[in-house]
Amino acid sequence: MIITITTKDHWDSFLTKINSYDFYHTYDYHKLTVKDTESFRLLTYTKKEVCIAIPIIVRPIDGSLYYDATSVYGYAGPLENGINDEFINDDFISCLNTYLKKEKIISIFSRLNPFVNYQEKILKNVGLVDNMGPIVTINLGLTAEEQQKQFSKTTKRYLKKTKKHCDIRYSKSESDLDTFMKLYYENMDRVNAKEEYYFTKEYFYNLLKSNSYNTQLIFATLKETGEIISGALFINATNKVIQYHLSGTANKYLYLTPIRLFIDEIRIKANENNYNFLNLGGGLGSKDDNLFRFKSSFSNEYKMFKTWKYIVNKSAYEELCNTKNISIDKEVYKGFFPAYRQ
């Protein structure tokens, strides 16, 4: 059966049974991202040597007695221990469906994590696992010199220029975090970001102080004046993957592209500490855009970002779509999902 975990102590304890996990899977990160009307929980399944955990956020559906589930912003999806290539998911899926129907959860959307093993095997024949687009990764299994050979000429040129004008500084202080927030918000204003990307002060403070993962706050300062011109957050948990999370640069210093300096600095440090990957992510909405091309200037190695879409209760799903006059494609997982929320 599926056992639900909703408390930090039990959540953290269960994660110790898992081989490795990302910071996106932790209780602390879920608590940061959940909205007032939502709840979050860890769905756990244990049978003999097999252990599976799926973190979800549960949302009420307006005008309905039903709920649906989604994942946190980032790379989440199921975790495992004890699964191998011969694993058959029949019993797990039967237990999962029983639980979801009992909880009146009619659909699930989850972003998956390309660095976690066997996610697709766990979800085999359950809804659709959809390829969204490539993300750029720096393979830290290569030597620092081999990694650097993959840098584009443009990145090498800018790195040389930025190192001439800037120093790197790490920080854990709340006053410096306030400075980072201003730089981040300035970035969001510049790109006309959606409201959901304007994270609260509480979000940033709790992100920095959590003991469930390691958050590195890094700054670029001008050598001449000491002025902070750019900042970034890189985060890692137990899976030897460092995630490039958020960054911001003062508009008047964009020409120096100090983000390149951060990526190079973290890459070198992570390489020295035997990490496996530095994940830079993909383009906006998984598109091949300027952001993706910027990230690709550091590495020619990619992983596929995937999502999981699953309709648990098809009749309730169709009823909600009909109520909102939304036509459902024959390929029910095509387009915006779940369709009744578009």
Short mmCIF file of C-alpha atoms in Angstrom, two decimals:
data_model
loop_
_atom_site.label_atom_id
_atom_site.label_comp_id
_atom_site.label_asym_id
_atom_site.label_seq_id
_atom_site.Cartn_x
_atom_site.Cartn_y
_atom_site.Cartn_z
CA MET A 1 0.00 0.00 0.00
CA ILE A 2 0.93 3.66 -0.29
CA ILE A 3 1.98 5.30 2.97
CA THR A 4 1.71 9.10 3.05
CA ILE A 5 4.33 11.20 4.85
CA THR A 6 3.60 14.84 5.70
CA THR A 7 6.01 15.68 8.55
CA LYS A 8 9.63 16.79 8.22
CA ASP A 9 11.07 14.18 10.60
CA HIS A 10 9.41 11.25 8.83
CA TRP A 11 10.14 12.70 5.37
CA ASP A 12 13.84 13.20 6.15
CA SER A 13 14.02 9.75 7.72
CA PHE A 14 12.50 8.05 4.68
CA LEU A 15 14.95 9.80 2.34
CA THR A 16 17.80 8.09 4.18
CA LYS A 17 16.47 4.81 2.69
CA ILE A 18 16.96 6.19 -0.82
CA ASN A 19 20.24 5.82 -2.73
CA SER A 20 20.43 9.51 -3.60
CA TYR A 21 18.10 12.44 -4.10
CA ASP A 22 18.10 16.03 -5.29
CA PHE A 23 17.22 19.07 -3.20
CA TYR A 24 13.95 19.27 -5.17
CA HIS A 25 12.82 16.11 -3.33
CA THR A 26 13.27 17.44 0.21
CA TYR A 27 10.60 18.47 2.69
CA ASP A 28 12.21 21.89 3.14
CA TYR A 29 12.06 22.74 -0.56
CA HIS A 30 8.43 21.64 -0.80
CA LYS A 31 7.49 23.75 2.19
CA LEU A 32 9.07 26.76 0.46
CA THR A 33 7.12 26.37 -2.76
CA VAL A 34 3.64 25.26 -1.67
CA LYS A 35 0.81 27.84 -1.82
CA ASP A 36 -1.75 28.53 0.91
CA THR A 37 -4.51 26.47 -0.71
CA GLU A 38 -2.22 23.51 -1.41
CA SER A 39 -0.71 20.68 0.61
CA PHE A 40 2.34 18.54 -0.03
CA ARG A 41 3.14 14.96 0.79
CA LEU A 42 5.56 12.14 0.09
CA LEU A 43 3.93 9.00 -1.29
CA THR A 44 5.96 5.98 -0.22
CA TYR A 45 5.85 2.34 -1.24
CA THR A 46 7.92 -0.48 0.28
CA LYS A 47 7.87 -4.13 -0.71
CA LYS A 48 10.71 -6.45 0.25
CA GLU A 49 13.90 -4.80 -0.99
CA VAL A 50 12.10 -2.23 -3.20
CA CYS A 51 11.52 1.28 -1.93
CA ILE A 52 9.81 4.07 -3.94
CA ALA A 53 8.96 7.66 -3.00
CA ILE A 54 7.09 10.28 -5.03
CA PRO A 55 6.77 13.85 -3.68
CA ILE A 56 3.65 15.70 -4.85
CA ILE A 57 1.81 18.94 -4.29
CA VAL A 58 -1.98 18.47 -4.01
CA ARG A 59 -4.26 21.25 -5.27
CA PRO A 60 -8.02 21.68 -4.88
CA ILE A 61 -9.88 22.19 -8.16
CA ASP A 62 -12.18 25.22 -8.00
CA GLY A 63 -15.88 24.41 -8.24
CA SER A 64 -15.23 20.72 -7.72
CA LEU A 65 -14.87 18.09 -5.01
CA TYR A 66 -11.77 16.77 -6.79
CA TYR A 67 -8.04 17.47 -6.50
CA ASP A 68 -5.06 17.16 -8.77
CA ALA A 69 -1.34 16.83 -8.12
CA THR A 70 1.72 18.55 -9.48
CA SER A 71 5.42 18.78 -8.65
CA VAL A 72 7.68 21.51 -7.37
CA TYR A 73 9.43 23.95 -9.69
CA GLY A 74 12.54 22.08 -10.79
CA TYR A 75 13.48 18.44 -11.31
CA ALA A 76 11.48 16.05 -9.13
CA GLY A 77 9.66 12.77 -9.87
CA PRO A 78 10.00 9.35 -8.18
CA LEU A 79 12.97 8.15 -6.16
CA GLU A 80 13.97 4.53 -5.62
CA ASN A 81 16.09 2.02 -3.86
CA GLY A 82 16.36 -1.67 -4.68
CA ILE A 83 15.09 -1.39 -8.28
CA ASN A 84 16.99 -3.02 -11.14
CA ASP A 85 16.40 -3.66 -14.84
CA GLU A 86 14.07 -6.58 -14.05
CA PHE A 87 11.70 -4.50 -11.91
CA ILE A 88 7.99 -4.85 -12.77
CA ASN A 89 5.81 -1.98 -11.57
CA ASP A 90 2.38 -3.73 -11.58
CA ASP A 91 1.90 -3.90 -7.81
CA PHE A 92 3.22 -0.38 -7.23
CA ILE A 93 0.85 1.08 -9.84
CA SER A 94 -2.09 -0.85 -8.43
CA CYS A 95 -1.37 0.57 -4.96
CA LEU A 96 -0.83 4.06 -6.38
CA ASN A 97 -4.14 4.04 -8.28
CA THR A 98 -6.02 2.82 -5.20
CA TYR A 99 -4.56 5.67 -3.17
CA LEU A 100 -5.17 8.39 -5.79
CA LYS A 101 -8.80 7.37 -6.31
CA LYS A 102 -9.42 7.28 -2.58
CA GLU A 103 -7.98 10.82 -2.28
CA LYS A 104 -10.06 12.04 -5.28
CA ILE A 105 -6.89 13.05 -7.16
CA ILE A 106 -7.92 12.91 -10.80
CA SER A 107 -4.65 13.82 -12.55
CA ILE A 108 -0.92 14.19 -11.93
CA PHE A 109 1.66 16.35 -13.64
CA SER A 110 5.28 15.99 -12.56
CA ARG A 111 8.59 17.26 -13.84
CA LEU A 112 11.15 14.46 -13.83
CA ASN A 113 14.81 14.46 -12.86
CA PRO A 114 17.28 13.29 -15.53
CA PHE A 115 19.87 12.41 -12.88
CA VAL A 116 17.67 9.93 -10.98
CA ASN A 117 17.74 6.28 -12.07
CA TYR A 118 14.71 4.21 -13.11
CA GLN A 119 12.10 6.98 -13.07
CA GLU A 120 10.62 5.84 -16.38
CA LYS A 121 10.68 2.20 -15.29
CA ILE A 122 8.69 3.12 -12.18
CA LEU A 123 6.13 4.99 -14.33
CA LYS A 124 6.01 2.54 -17.24
CA ASN A 125 2.58 2.30 -18.92
CA VAL A 126 1.11 4.90 -16.55
CA GLY A 127 0.03 7.97 -18.49
CA LEU A 128 2.73 9.55 -20.64
CA VAL A 129 6.36 10.45 -20.09
CA ASP A 130 6.95 13.33 -22.49
CA ASN A 131 10.23 14.68 -23.86
CA MET A 132 10.29 18.45 -23.36
CA GLY A 133 13.77 19.35 -24.58
CA PRO A 134 17.47 19.08 -23.77
CA ILE A 135 19.21 20.58 -20.76
CA VAL A 136 22.90 21.45 -20.65
CA THR A 137 25.14 19.56 -18.22
CA ILE A 138 28.83 19.83 -17.46
CA ASN A 139 30.26 16.36 -16.98
CA LEU A 140 32.44 16.61 -13.88
CA GLY A 141 33.76 13.12 -14.54
CA LEU A 142 35.99 14.75 -17.12
CA THR A 143 39.10 16.58 -16.02
CA ALA A 144 38.82 20.35 -15.59
CA GLU A 145 40.91 20.77 -18.73
CA GLU A 146 38.68 18.43 -20.77
CA GLN A 147 35.63 20.37 -19.61
CA GLN A 148 37.20 23.64 -20.61
CA LYS A 149 37.87 22.35 -24.11
CA GLN A 150 34.08 22.31 -24.63
CA PHE A 151 33.77 26.05 -23.90
CA SER A 152 32.93 28.15 -26.93
CA LYS A 153 35.38 30.81 -28.12
CA THR A 154 32.91 33.47 -26.95
CA THR A 155 32.76 32.06 -23.42
CA LYS A 156 36.55 31.78 -23.21
CA ARG A 157 36.88 35.38 -24.35
CA TYR A 158 34.31 36.70 -21.86
CA LEU A 159 35.79 34.67 -19.00
CA LYS A 160 39.19 36.22 -19.62
CA LYS A 161 37.63 39.68 -19.67
CA THR A 162 35.49 39.17 -16.56
CA LYS A 163 38.35 37.68 -14.51
CA LYS A 164 40.31 40.83 -15.30
CA HIS A 165 37.61 43.07 -13.77
CA CYS A 166 35.91 40.91 -11.11
CA ASP A 167 36.56 38.89 -7.98
CA ILE A 168 34.47 36.03 -6.57
CA ARG A 169 33.05 36.01 -3.05
CA TYR A 170 30.89 33.43 -1.22
CA SER A 171 28.45 34.42 1.50
CA LYS A 172 25.88 33.07 3.98
CA SER A 173 24.82 36.42 5.48
CA GLU A 174 21.23 37.67 5.34
CA SER A 175 22.37 41.20 4.44
CA ASP A 176 24.12 39.83 1.36
CA LEU A 177 21.00 37.81 0.56
CA ASP A 178 19.05 41.10 0.47
CA THR A 179 21.55 42.35 -2.11
CA PHE A 180 21.11 39.19 -4.16
CA MET A 181 17.33 39.57 -4.09
CA LYS A 182 17.58 43.09 -5.52
CA LEU A 183 19.76 41.84 -8.36
CA TYR A 184 17.41 38.92 -8.99
CA TYR A 185 14.29 41.12 -9.04
CA GLU A 186 16.07 43.53 -11.41
CA ASN A 187 16.64 40.57 -13.72
CA MET A 188 12.99 39.54 -13.52
CA ASP A 189 11.87 43.10 -14.33
CA ARG A 190 14.18 43.19 -17.34
CA VAL A 191 12.79 40.01 -18.89
CA ASN A 192 9.14 40.75 -17.93
CA ALA A 193 8.96 37.56 -15.90
CA LYS A 194 5.68 36.07 -14.70
CA GLU A 195 4.61 36.88 -11.16
CA GLU A 196 5.31 33.32 -10.02
CA TYR A 197 9.05 33.91 -10.48
CA TYR A 198 9.12 36.79 -7.99
CA PHE A 199 9.90 34.60 -5.00
CA THR A 200 9.32 36.02 -1.52
CA LYS A 201 11.97 37.06 1.00
CA GLU A 202 11.00 34.07 3.12
CA TYR A 203 11.72 31.79 0.16
CA PHE A 204 15.28 33.09 -0.24
CA TYR A 205 16.08 33.11 3.48
CA ASN A 206 14.84 29.57 4.06
CA LEU A 207 16.59 28.35 0.93
CA LEU A 208 19.89 29.59 2.35
CA LYS A 209 19.52 28.26 5.90
CA SER A 210 18.08 24.77 5.25
CA ASN A 211 20.21 21.89 6.53
CA SER A 212 18.56 19.43 4.11
CA TYR A 213 20.74 20.64 1.22
CA ASN A 214 23.68 22.91 0.61
CA THR A 215 22.97 26.34 -0.92
CA GLN A 216 25.94 28.31 -2.19
CA LEU A 217 25.44 32.07 -2.57
CA ILE A 218 28.16 33.48 -4.78
CA PHE A 219 28.87 37.08 -5.82
CA ALA A 220 30.96 38.89 -8.42
CA THR A 221 32.50 42.13 -7.17
CA LEU A 222 34.38 44.81 -9.08
CA LYS A 223 38.08 44.73 -8.29
CA GLU A 224 38.37 48.51 -8.34
CA THR A 225 35.47 49.40 -6.03
CA GLY A 226 34.30 46.17 -4.35
CA GLU A 227 30.77 46.80 -5.66
CA ILE A 228 28.59 43.68 -5.95
CA ILE A 229 27.42 43.49 -9.56
CA SER A 230 26.01 39.96 -9.80
CA GLY A 231 24.97 36.98 -7.70
CA ALA A 232 23.85 33.38 -8.09
CA LEU A 233 22.52 30.42 -6.10
CA PHE A 234 23.83 26.92 -6.71
CA ILE A 235 22.31 24.03 -4.71
CA ASN A 236 23.11 20.36 -4.14
CA ALA A 237 21.85 17.50 -1.96
CA THR A 238 23.12 13.90 -1.86
CA ASN A 239 23.19 12.91 -5.51
CA LYS A 240 26.52 14.52 -6.50
CA VAL A 241 24.71 16.94 -8.83
CA ILE A 242 24.95 20.71 -8.42
CA GLN A 243 21.98 22.67 -9.74
CA TYR A 244 22.33 26.20 -11.11
CA HIS A 245 19.19 27.61 -9.48
CA LEU A 246 18.81 31.40 -9.73
CA SER A 247 20.94 34.41 -10.63
CA GLY A 248 20.83 38.16 -11.14
CA THR A 249 23.09 40.82 -12.62
CA ALA A 250 22.87 44.61 -12.38
CA ASN A 251 21.72 45.96 -15.75
CA LYS A 252 24.68 48.28 -16.18
CA TYR A 253 27.14 45.39 -15.87
CA LEU A 254 25.47 42.90 -18.17
CA TYR A 255 28.21 43.49 -20.72
CA LEU A 256 30.66 41.65 -18.42
CA THR A 257 28.40 38.54 -18.27
CA PRO A 258 29.59 37.60 -14.75
CA ILE A 259 27.29 34.55 -14.77
CA ARG A 260 29.98 32.88 -16.87
CA LEU A 261 32.44 33.47 -14.05
CA PHE A 262 30.11 31.77 -11.54
CA ILE A 263 29.63 28.70 -13.70
CA ASP A 264 33.36 28.34 -14.22
CA GLU A 265 34.09 28.83 -10.49
CA ILE A 266 31.48 26.30 -9.32
CA ARG A 267 32.59 23.86 -12.01
CA ILE A 268 36.18 23.92 -10.76
CA LYS A 269 35.20 23.59 -7.08
CA ALA A 270 32.77 20.75 -7.82
CA ASN A 271 35.39 18.97 -9.87
CA GLU A 272 37.79 19.11 -6.93
CA ASN A 273 35.12 17.63 -4.63
CA ASN A 274 34.28 14.68 -6.91
CA TYR A 275 30.80 15.72 -7.99
CA ASN A 276 29.30 14.07 -11.07
CA PHE A 277 27.47 16.89 -12.87
CA LEU A 278 26.83 20.60 -12.85
CA ASN A 279 23.36 21.09 -14.32
CA LEU A 280 22.84 24.41 -16.11
CA GLY A 281 19.27 23.65 -17.23
CA GLY A 282 17.67 24.48 -20.54
CA GLY A 283 16.01 27.36 -22.34
CA LEU A 284 12.88 29.17 -21.26
CA GLY A 285 10.03 26.68 -21.58
CA SER A 286 12.57 24.07 -22.79
CA LYS A 287 13.03 26.02 -26.04
CA ASP A 288 16.14 26.43 -28.18
CA ASP A 289 16.48 30.12 -27.36
CA ASN A 290 19.24 32.58 -26.41
CA LEU A 291 19.31 31.26 -22.84
CA PHE A 292 19.81 27.69 -24.06
CA ARG A 293 22.53 28.78 -26.47
CA PHE A 294 24.28 30.71 -23.68
CA LYS A 295 24.33 27.58 -21.51
CA SER A 296 25.44 25.46 -24.46
CA SER A 297 28.54 27.65 -24.76
CA PHE A 298 29.90 25.73 -21.72
CA SER A 299 29.26 22.14 -22.74
CA ASN A 300 28.22 19.92 -25.61
CA GLU A 301 26.75 17.31 -23.28
CA TYR A 302 22.98 17.20 -22.80
CA LYS A 303 20.30 15.28 -20.97
CA MET A 304 16.61 15.15 -21.88
CA PHE A 305 14.19 16.97 -19.59
CA LYS A 306 10.95 14.97 -19.31
CA THR A 307 7.56 15.35 -17.68
CA TRP A 308 5.00 12.81 -16.51
CA LYS A 309 1.29 13.30 -17.25
CA TYR A 310 -1.32 10.92 -15.90
CA ILE A 311 -5.12 11.02 -15.93
CA VAL A 312 -6.31 8.92 -12.99
CA ASN A 313 -10.06 9.52 -13.37
CA LYS A 314 -10.88 10.02 -17.05
CA SER A 315 -14.62 10.67 -16.64
CA ALA A 316 -14.03 13.37 -13.98
CA TYR A 317 -11.27 14.87 -16.12
CA GLU A 318 -13.55 15.08 -19.16
CA GLU A 319 -16.39 16.48 -17.07
CA LEU A 320 -14.20 19.33 -15.80
CA CYS A 321 -13.04 20.12 -19.33
CA ASN A 322 -16.62 20.14 -20.62
CA THR A 323 -17.71 22.45 -17.79
CA LYS A 324 -15.08 24.96 -18.97
CA ASN A 325 -15.87 24.41 -22.66
CA ILE A 326 -12.41 23.01 -23.30
CA SER A 327 -12.22 20.47 -26.10
CA ILE A 328 -10.02 17.47 -25.43
CA ASP A 329 -7.75 16.23 -28.16
CA LYS A 330 -7.92 12.53 -29.02
CA GLU A 331 -4.35 12.46 -27.76
CA VAL A 332 -5.41 13.47 -24.25
CA TYR A 333 -1.87 14.22 -23.11
CA LYS A 334 -1.16 16.58 -25.98
CA GLY A 335 -0.86 20.31 -25.25
CA PHE A 336 -1.44 22.02 -21.90
CA PHE A 337 -1.92 19.58 -19.03
CA PRO A 338 -4.19 19.24 -17.21
CA ALA A 339 -6.38 20.81 -19.89
CA TYR A 340 -9.02 22.15 -17.47
CA ARG A 341 -6.38 24.45 -15.89
CA GLN A 342 -5.28 26.18 -19.09
#
